[in-house]
Tab-separated table of C-alpha atoms and ligand atoms in Angstrom:
chain	number	residue	atom	x	y	z
A	1	MET	CA	101.704	88.096	-101.781
A	2	SER	CA	101.444	88.975	-98.141
A	3	TYR	CA	98.786	91.456	-96.722
A	4	GLN	CA	100.280	94.713	-95.850
A	5	ILE	CA	98.404	97.039	-93.775
A	6	THR	CA	97.993	100.419	-95.989
A	7	THR	CA	96.619	103.665	-94.845
A	8	ARG	CA	96.851	106.919	-96.305
A	9	PHE	CA	96.196	110.726	-95.717
A	10	ALA	CA	94.381	112.466	-98.622
A	11	PRO	CA	94.043	116.020	-97.720
A	12	SER	CA	92.259	118.533	-100.349
A	13	PRO	CA	94.321	121.681	-100.900
A	14	THR	CA	91.710	123.946	-99.695
A	15	GLY	CA	93.686	125.978	-97.065
A	16	ALA	CA	96.200	125.448	-94.521
A	17	PRO	CA	95.847	122.288	-92.606
A	18	HIS	CA	94.100	122.802	-89.170
A	19	ILE	CA	94.579	120.496	-86.119
A	20	GLY	CA	91.688	118.137	-87.276
A	21	ASN	CA	93.153	117.309	-90.772
A	22	ILE	CA	96.449	116.778	-88.880
A	23	ARG	CA	94.900	114.530	-86.063
A	24	THR	CA	93.728	112.083	-89.007
A	25	ALA	CA	97.161	112.327	-90.585
A	26	ILE	CA	98.504	111.287	-87.151
A	27	PHE	CA	96.011	108.465	-86.499
A	28	ALA	CA	96.672	106.869	-89.974
A	29	TRP	CA	100.461	107.321	-89.659
A	30	VAL	CA	100.610	105.603	-86.238
A	31	TYR	CA	98.273	102.868	-87.411
A	32	ALA	CA	100.529	102.080	-90.255
A	33	ARG	CA	103.800	102.232	-88.306
A	34	SER	CA	102.409	100.011	-85.312
A	35	HIS	CA	101.511	97.352	-87.846
A	36	LYS	CA	104.828	97.794	-89.984
A	37	GLY	CA	102.596	98.892	-92.699
A	38	ARG	CA	102.767	101.371	-95.118
A	39	PHE	CA	101.472	105.259	-94.930
A	40	LEU	CA	100.816	106.979	-98.331
A	41	LEU	CA	100.112	110.498	-99.202
A	42	ARG	CA	97.806	111.837	-101.872
A	43	ILE	CA	96.694	115.242	-102.622
A	44	GLU	CA	92.940	115.380	-103.666
A	45	ASP	CA	92.796	118.202	-105.996
A	46	THR	CA	89.816	117.742	-108.337
A	47	ASP	CA	87.878	120.450	-106.810
A	48	ARG	CA	89.663	123.226	-108.849
A	49	SER	CA	86.996	125.949	-107.415
A	50	ARG	CA	88.286	125.273	-103.898
A	51	GLU	CA	92.005	125.071	-104.408
A	52	VAL	CA	94.299	127.566	-102.755
A	53	SER	CA	97.465	128.012	-103.731
A	54	GLY	CA	100.293	127.369	-101.416
A	55	ALA	CA	97.966	124.741	-99.439
A	56	THR	CA	99.741	121.635	-100.852
A	57	GLU	CA	103.181	123.167	-99.737
A	58	ALA	CA	101.637	123.816	-96.198
A	59	ILE	CA	100.470	120.164	-96.106
A	60	ILE	CA	103.972	118.886	-96.641
A	61	ASP	CA	105.475	121.322	-94.354
A	62	SER	CA	103.076	120.216	-91.516
A	63	LEU	CA	103.694	116.657	-92.058
A	64	GLU	CA	107.501	117.161	-92.406
A	65	TRP	CA	107.546	119.280	-89.050
A	66	LEU	CA	105.346	116.403	-87.360
A	67	LYS	CA	108.145	113.889	-88.806
A	68	LEU	CA	105.139	111.866	-90.347
A	69	ASP	CA	107.186	110.287	-93.055
A	70	TRP	CA	105.271	108.717	-96.180
A	71	ASP	CA	106.144	105.766	-97.871
A	72	GLN	CA	106.183	105.260	-101.876
A	73	ASN	CA	103.835	102.807	-103.329
A	74	PRO	CA	105.739	100.664	-105.741
A	75	LYS	CA	103.327	101.504	-108.657
A	76	PHE	CA	103.060	105.366	-108.071
A	77	SER	CA	105.133	108.181	-107.864
A	78	ASN	CA	106.161	109.418	-104.245
A	79	LEU	CA	103.336	112.070	-104.224
A	80	ILE	CA	100.128	111.548	-106.119
A	81	PHE	CA	98.258	114.335	-107.268
A	82	GLN	CA	94.685	113.479	-108.630
A	83	SER	CA	94.557	116.353	-111.011
A	84	GLN	CA	97.333	114.602	-113.117
A	85	ARG	CA	95.098	111.380	-113.303
A	86	LEU	CA	92.156	112.471	-114.766
A	87	ALA	CA	92.000	110.013	-117.728
A	88	ILE	CA	91.864	107.285	-115.258
A	89	TYR	CA	88.812	108.222	-113.357
A	90	GLN	CA	87.189	108.975	-116.926
A	91	LYS	CA	87.898	105.450	-117.838
A	92	TYR	CA	86.489	104.000	-114.907
A	93	ALA	CA	83.452	106.276	-114.935
A	94	GLU	CA	82.893	105.039	-118.699
A	95	GLU	CA	83.326	101.448	-117.341
A	96	LEU	CA	80.396	101.823	-114.765
A	97	VAL	CA	78.083	103.197	-117.413
A	98	LYS	CA	78.917	100.186	-119.788
A	99	LYS	CA	77.968	97.842	-116.801
A	100	GLY	CA	74.725	99.863	-116.220
A	101	CYS	CA	76.007	100.883	-112.842
A	102	ALA	CA	76.227	104.655	-113.883
A	103	TYR	CA	74.498	106.625	-116.355
A	104	VAL	CA	74.850	109.928	-118.339
A	105	CYS	CA	72.858	112.992	-116.966
A	106	THR	CA	72.176	115.996	-119.369
A	107	CYS	CA	70.279	118.009	-117.102
A	108	SER	CA	70.871	121.617	-117.098
A	109	GLU	CA	72.227	123.548	-114.065
A	110	GLU	CA	68.681	125.746	-114.139
A	111	ARG	CA	66.667	122.400	-114.146
A	112	LEU	CA	68.787	121.043	-110.931
A	113	LYS	CA	68.623	124.389	-109.237
A	114	GLU	CA	65.015	124.279	-109.643
A	115	LEU	CA	64.505	121.034	-108.353
A	116	ARG	CA	66.589	121.670	-105.622
A	117	GLU	CA	64.321	124.713	-104.617
A	118	ARG	CA	61.158	122.794	-105.044
A	119	GLN	CA	62.670	120.028	-102.796
A	120	ILE	CA	63.762	122.566	-99.929
A	121	ALA	CA	60.117	124.291	-100.271
A	122	ALA	CA	58.486	120.887	-99.728
A	123	LYS	CA	60.958	120.140	-96.678
A	124	GLN	CA	62.470	117.141	-98.696
A	125	PRO	CA	66.218	116.772	-98.608
A	126	PRO	CA	67.581	118.077	-101.646
A	127	LYS	CA	68.387	114.724	-104.067
A	128	TYR	CA	68.304	114.263	-108.114
A	129	ASP	CA	65.179	112.749	-109.202
A	130	GLY	CA	66.620	110.261	-111.415
A	131	CYS	CA	65.124	112.230	-114.474
A	132	CYS	CA	68.201	110.712	-116.605
A	133	ARG	CA	68.134	107.331	-115.306
A	134	GLY	CA	66.191	105.643	-117.793
A	135	LYS	CA	67.201	107.342	-120.805
A	136	ILE	CA	69.085	105.469	-123.654
A	137	GLN	CA	72.939	105.814	-123.108
A	138	ASN	CA	75.290	107.143	-125.904
A	139	SER	CA	78.091	104.834	-125.330
A	140	LYS	CA	80.446	106.979	-127.177
A	141	PHE	CA	79.660	109.985	-125.162
A	142	LYS	CA	79.334	112.517	-128.259
A	143	ILE	CA	77.190	114.888	-126.154
A	144	GLN	CA	78.729	117.744	-124.331
A	145	ASN	CA	77.989	119.171	-121.083
A	146	TYR	CA	76.989	115.678	-119.211
A	147	VAL	CA	77.819	114.517	-115.843
A	148	ILE	CA	77.995	110.768	-115.070
A	149	ARG	CA	76.041	109.626	-111.940
A	150	LEU	CA	76.065	106.696	-109.890
A	151	LYS	CA	72.746	104.559	-110.497
A	152	VAL	CA	72.194	103.938	-106.689
A	153	PRO	CA	69.803	101.189	-106.302
A	154	HIS	CA	66.320	101.989	-104.885
A	155	GLU	CA	65.772	99.276	-102.724
A	156	GLY	CA	67.808	97.540	-100.052
A	157	GLN	CA	70.436	99.012	-97.558
A	158	THR	CA	74.130	99.197	-97.626
A	159	GLU	CA	75.570	98.430	-94.385
A	160	PHE	CA	79.298	98.219	-93.232
A	161	PHE	CA	81.350	97.426	-89.751
A	162	ASP	CA	83.089	100.671	-88.841
A	163	ILE	CA	86.071	99.731	-86.708
A	164	ILE	CA	85.443	102.804	-84.197
A	165	ARG	CA	81.447	102.956	-84.652
A	166	GLY	CA	80.434	99.046	-84.980
A	167	LYS	CA	77.686	98.334	-87.600
A	168	VAL	CA	76.353	101.231	-89.907
A	169	LYS	CA	73.459	100.897	-92.064
A	170	PHE	CA	71.956	103.436	-94.731
A	171	GLU	CA	68.963	102.995	-96.613
A	172	ASN	CA	69.715	102.871	-100.540
A	173	ASN	CA	66.689	104.956	-101.406
A	174	LEU	CA	67.919	107.938	-99.185
A	175	ILE	CA	71.322	108.089	-100.955
A	176	ASP	CA	71.550	110.605	-104.045
A	177	ASP	CA	72.636	109.629	-107.375
A	178	GLN	CA	75.910	111.034	-106.829
A	179	VAL	CA	77.753	112.921	-109.576
A	180	LEU	CA	81.034	110.874	-110.402
A	181	LEU	CA	82.446	112.583	-112.993
A	182	LYS	CA	81.631	116.351	-113.528
A	183	SER	CA	81.293	118.158	-117.200
A	184	ASP	CA	84.632	119.628	-116.980
A	185	GLY	CA	85.917	115.811	-116.989
A	186	TYR	CA	86.982	116.155	-113.284
A	187	PRO	CA	86.047	113.384	-111.144
A	188	THR	CA	84.295	114.158	-107.860
A	189	TYR	CA	85.807	113.383	-104.658
A	190	HIS	CA	84.089	110.033	-104.308
A	191	LEU	CA	84.954	108.576	-107.720
A	192	ALA	CA	88.544	109.596	-107.477
A	193	ASN	CA	88.677	108.456	-103.883
A	194	VAL	CA	87.389	104.995	-104.337
A	195	VAL	CA	89.362	104.565	-107.599
A	196	ASP	CA	92.903	105.576	-105.634
A	197	ASP	CA	92.163	103.837	-102.722
A	198	HIS	CA	91.623	100.672	-104.730
A	199	LEU	CA	94.696	101.358	-106.892
A	200	MET	CA	97.093	102.204	-104.199
A	201	GLY	CA	96.296	99.050	-102.161
A	202	VAL	CA	94.884	100.866	-99.240
A	203	THR	CA	93.425	98.548	-96.629
A	204	HIS	CA	92.341	100.712	-94.021
A	205	VAL	CA	90.716	104.348	-94.384
A	206	LEU	CA	91.046	106.291	-91.391
A	207	ARG	CA	89.319	109.709	-91.830
A	208	ALA	CA	86.975	112.169	-90.116
A	209	GLU	CA	83.566	111.410	-88.957
A	210	GLU	CA	82.277	113.808	-91.512
A	211	TRP	CA	82.840	111.430	-94.085
A	212	LEU	CA	80.644	108.625	-92.748
A	213	SER	CA	77.633	109.508	-94.839
A	214	SER	CA	79.534	109.452	-98.011
A	215	THR	CA	80.839	105.645	-97.347
A	216	PRO	CA	77.746	103.760	-98.597
A	217	LYS	CA	78.285	105.562	-101.842
A	218	HIS	CA	81.871	104.317	-101.779
A	219	LEU	CA	80.940	100.826	-100.959
A	220	LEU	CA	78.258	100.965	-103.653
A	221	LEU	CA	81.369	101.829	-105.905
A	222	TYR	CA	83.632	98.982	-104.654
A	223	LYS	CA	80.610	96.682	-105.371
A	224	PHE	CA	80.241	97.925	-108.887
A	225	PHE	CA	83.588	97.405	-109.908
A	226	GLY	CA	83.881	94.317	-108.137
A	227	TRP	CA	86.720	95.488	-105.605
A	228	LYS	CA	87.153	94.505	-102.326
A	229	PRO	CA	86.377	97.373	-100.158
A	230	PRO	CA	89.145	98.582	-97.433
A	231	ARG	CA	88.076	98.712	-93.814
A	232	PHE	CA	86.880	102.029	-92.320
A	233	ALA	CA	87.384	103.723	-89.353
A	234	HIS	CA	85.574	107.313	-88.885
A	235	LEU	CA	87.474	109.294	-86.370
A	236	PRO	CA	85.489	111.329	-83.811
A	237	MET	CA	84.636	114.731	-84.154
A	238	ILE	CA	86.605	117.565	-82.484
A	239	LEU	CA	84.851	120.210	-80.341
A	240	GLY	CA	85.703	123.023	-78.363
A	241	LYS	CA	85.526	123.174	-74.677
A	242	ASP	CA	82.012	124.605	-75.150
A	243	ARG	CA	81.211	121.632	-77.172
A	244	SER	CA	80.836	123.785	-80.412
A	245	LYS	CA	82.456	122.977	-83.537
A	246	LEU	CA	86.084	123.631	-83.090
A	247	SER	CA	86.947	127.424	-84.842
A	248	LYS	CA	89.073	130.183	-84.630
A	249	ARG	CA	87.161	131.202	-81.492
A	250	HIS	CA	88.680	128.359	-79.461
A	251	ARG	CA	92.410	129.440	-80.883
A	252	ALA	CA	92.427	126.048	-82.655
A	253	VAL	CA	94.099	127.657	-85.739
A	254	SER	CA	96.040	125.921	-88.557
A	255	LEU	CA	98.839	123.703	-87.628
A	256	LEU	CA	101.576	126.063	-88.775
A	257	GLU	CA	100.488	128.574	-86.666
A	258	TYR	CA	101.229	126.737	-83.468
A	259	LYS	CA	104.561	125.918	-85.112
A	260	LYS	CA	104.981	129.803	-85.609
A	261	GLN	CA	103.729	130.255	-81.899
A	262	GLY	CA	106.875	128.199	-80.888
A	263	TYR	CA	104.727	125.042	-79.881
A	264	LEU	CA	107.171	121.727	-80.035
A	265	GLN	CA	106.358	119.303	-82.276
A	266	GLU	CA	106.529	116.642	-79.834
A	267	ALA	CA	103.949	118.301	-77.623
A	268	ILE	CA	101.558	118.787	-80.652
A	269	PHE	CA	102.024	115.001	-81.480
A	270	ASN	CA	101.623	113.675	-78.229
A	271	TYR	CA	98.566	116.108	-77.638
A	272	LEU	CA	96.697	115.261	-80.731
A	273	ILE	CA	97.085	111.222	-80.402
A	274	LEU	CA	95.002	111.804	-77.130
A	275	LEU	CA	92.449	113.644	-79.003
A	276	GLY	CA	90.278	110.468	-79.485
A	277	TRP	CA	92.484	107.630	-78.472
A	278	ARG	CA	92.362	106.303	-74.811
A	279	PRO	CA	95.208	104.849	-73.577
A	280	GLN	CA	94.933	101.841	-71.382
A	281	THR	CA	96.228	103.661	-68.259
A	282	ASP	CA	96.037	107.233	-67.027
A	283	GLN	CA	99.516	108.024	-68.737
A	284	GLU	CA	99.373	111.058	-70.720
A	285	ILE	CA	103.137	111.773	-71.767
A	286	PHE	CA	104.160	109.278	-74.571
A	287	SER	CA	107.161	108.993	-76.476
A	288	ARG	CA	106.448	108.086	-80.123
A	289	LEU	CA	107.685	104.541	-79.909
A	290	GLU	CA	105.246	104.105	-76.809
A	291	ILE	CA	102.524	105.191	-78.791
A	292	ILE	CA	103.250	103.057	-81.804
A	293	LYS	CA	103.540	100.078	-79.502
A	294	GLN	CA	100.238	100.668	-77.547
A	295	PHE	CA	98.002	102.206	-80.291
A	296	SER	CA	94.976	100.409	-81.313
A	297	LEU	CA	91.942	101.330	-83.041
A	298	GLU	CA	89.744	99.487	-80.653
A	299	ARG	CA	90.471	102.292	-78.234
A	300	VAL	CA	89.548	105.142	-80.347
A	301	GLN	CA	86.260	106.769	-78.848
A	302	LYS	CA	83.011	107.127	-80.754
A	303	SER	CA	82.063	110.400	-78.756
A	304	PRO	CA	83.485	113.830	-79.829
A	305	ALA	CA	86.824	114.703	-78.624
A	306	ILE	CA	87.296	118.039	-76.671
A	307	PHE	CA	90.218	120.056	-77.847
A	308	ASP	CA	91.696	121.746	-74.540
A	309	GLN	CA	94.098	124.194	-75.279
A	310	GLU	CA	95.369	124.603	-71.647
A	311	LYS	CA	96.171	120.629	-71.777
A	312	LEU	CA	98.356	121.460	-74.765
A	313	ASP	CA	99.998	124.349	-73.069
A	314	TRP	CA	100.764	122.098	-70.227
A	315	LEU	CA	102.280	119.228	-72.389
A	316	ASN	CA	104.235	121.781	-74.314
A	317	GLY	CA	105.625	123.038	-70.921
A	318	TRP	CA	106.362	119.690	-69.784
A	319	TYR	CA	108.586	118.893	-73.065
A	320	ILE	CA	110.442	122.312	-72.776
A	321	ARG	CA	111.232	121.240	-69.129
A	322	GLN	CA	112.706	117.993	-70.159
A	323	MET	CA	115.233	119.377	-72.619
A	324	SER	CA	118.902	120.263	-71.525
A	325	ALA	CA	120.000	123.973	-71.751
A	326	SER	CA	122.020	123.200	-74.879
A	327	GLU	CA	119.105	121.567	-76.400
A	328	LEU	CA	116.535	124.013	-75.778
A	329	LEU	CA	118.988	126.818	-76.912
A	330	ASP	CA	119.628	125.018	-80.063
A	331	ARG	CA	115.987	124.620	-80.608
A	332	LEU	CA	115.458	128.303	-79.845
A	333	ILE	CA	118.146	129.298	-82.342
A	334	GLU	CA	116.383	127.116	-85.045
A	335	TYR	CA	113.090	128.850	-84.135
A	336	GLY	CA	114.237	132.080	-84.231
A	337	GLN	CA	116.235	131.426	-87.753
A	338	LYS	CA	112.968	130.565	-89.097
A	339	PHE	CA	110.551	133.205	-87.436
A	340	ASP	CA	112.536	136.069	-86.056
A	341	GLU	CA	115.564	137.634	-87.607
A	342	ASN	CA	116.294	139.825	-84.668
A	343	LYS	CA	116.181	137.093	-81.994
A	344	THR	CA	118.674	134.787	-84.056
A	345	ARG	CA	121.097	137.561	-83.931
A	346	SER	CA	121.091	137.979	-80.271
A	347	LEU	CA	121.011	134.700	-79.648
A	348	LYS	CA	124.172	133.983	-81.773
A	349	ILE	CA	126.139	136.427	-79.688
B	425	LIG	N1	90.094	114.933	-99.397
B	425	LIG	C1	89.099	114.377	-98.426
B	425	LIG	C2	89.613	115.455	-97.141
B	425	LIG	O1	89.966	116.290	-97.351
B	425	LIG	C3	89.755	113.071	-98.080
B	425	LIG	C4	88.648	112.349	-97.018
B	425	LIG	C5	89.053	110.803	-97.039
B	425	LIG	O2	89.804	110.371	-96.385
B	425	LIG	O3	88.564	110.067	-97.693
B	425	LIG	O4	89.102	115.113	-96.300
B	426	ZN	ZN1	69.738	114.323	-115.761
């Protein structure tokens, strides 16, 4: 079977996707398209407490607006919802327990809370103390209210080569015995993410830098399952011009808010690809085709990318000025129909 580059966008439906989420989707899409590979979409809805209704629709609307088409994985439906695959994750979690790579933990919430408080008071990083690690495992899981935890080795290091960051190394004894399966039968992000990336044939994981510290846990999972891990590329953070974390203060709102404000998808796409990717020349305006031809992960920077609203406005103006009068009119009508009934009427006259 020939090797086909496969990337994915795996958002959690916890709110309207913002600029940072969509920048990840754009990079993963461009990388797949530039290698004639596949770009898949997976909704990571396993944290029921954080789910926001309408968020999945907003994700799809955002991708469609930016024309980030996703492919169908031959073995899956077009769109995967992790919440519909609970039995699969449970099976894999149990497999790890049988192999001795994970264990059942029956610690109560109170005990864990107390432990956390003690550790914080002692200025130690909060971490499970391994209390249930050595207990005899009940292979039939007849007990109730248990979680399954990853049995992280106490010695050694977990290292990997990040395409953007180079060699990254973590001491195993600092890695928490991560919960893989929660007491409600739902997997945590870590388990579901690894199982699905493997089953979906993902070859390249492009995601935000905030996930870097989760990667050693994921690599241990790949190792314990006996699976070949994908390659990882952790995209640089996005900061405001004042170098603080991007927030509403910087006018950086949800992607669909930009759509509502009348920004063109061409400008947003062009702008976001430059948030971390450095082209070979000082060219700033790129057609989609040019980006697909020129994009490479080797030219993605490690240091944070700075969000510059003025530059986005300038690019947006440039794209508007390139349009013929009739094209501009069409776009205005389309926009008006969507967002402003009154304007539509006057434009049609
Ligand atoms: N569900 C995670 C998110 O919302 C996915 C992270 C990843 O790509 O592994 O960012
Ligand atoms: Zn326990």
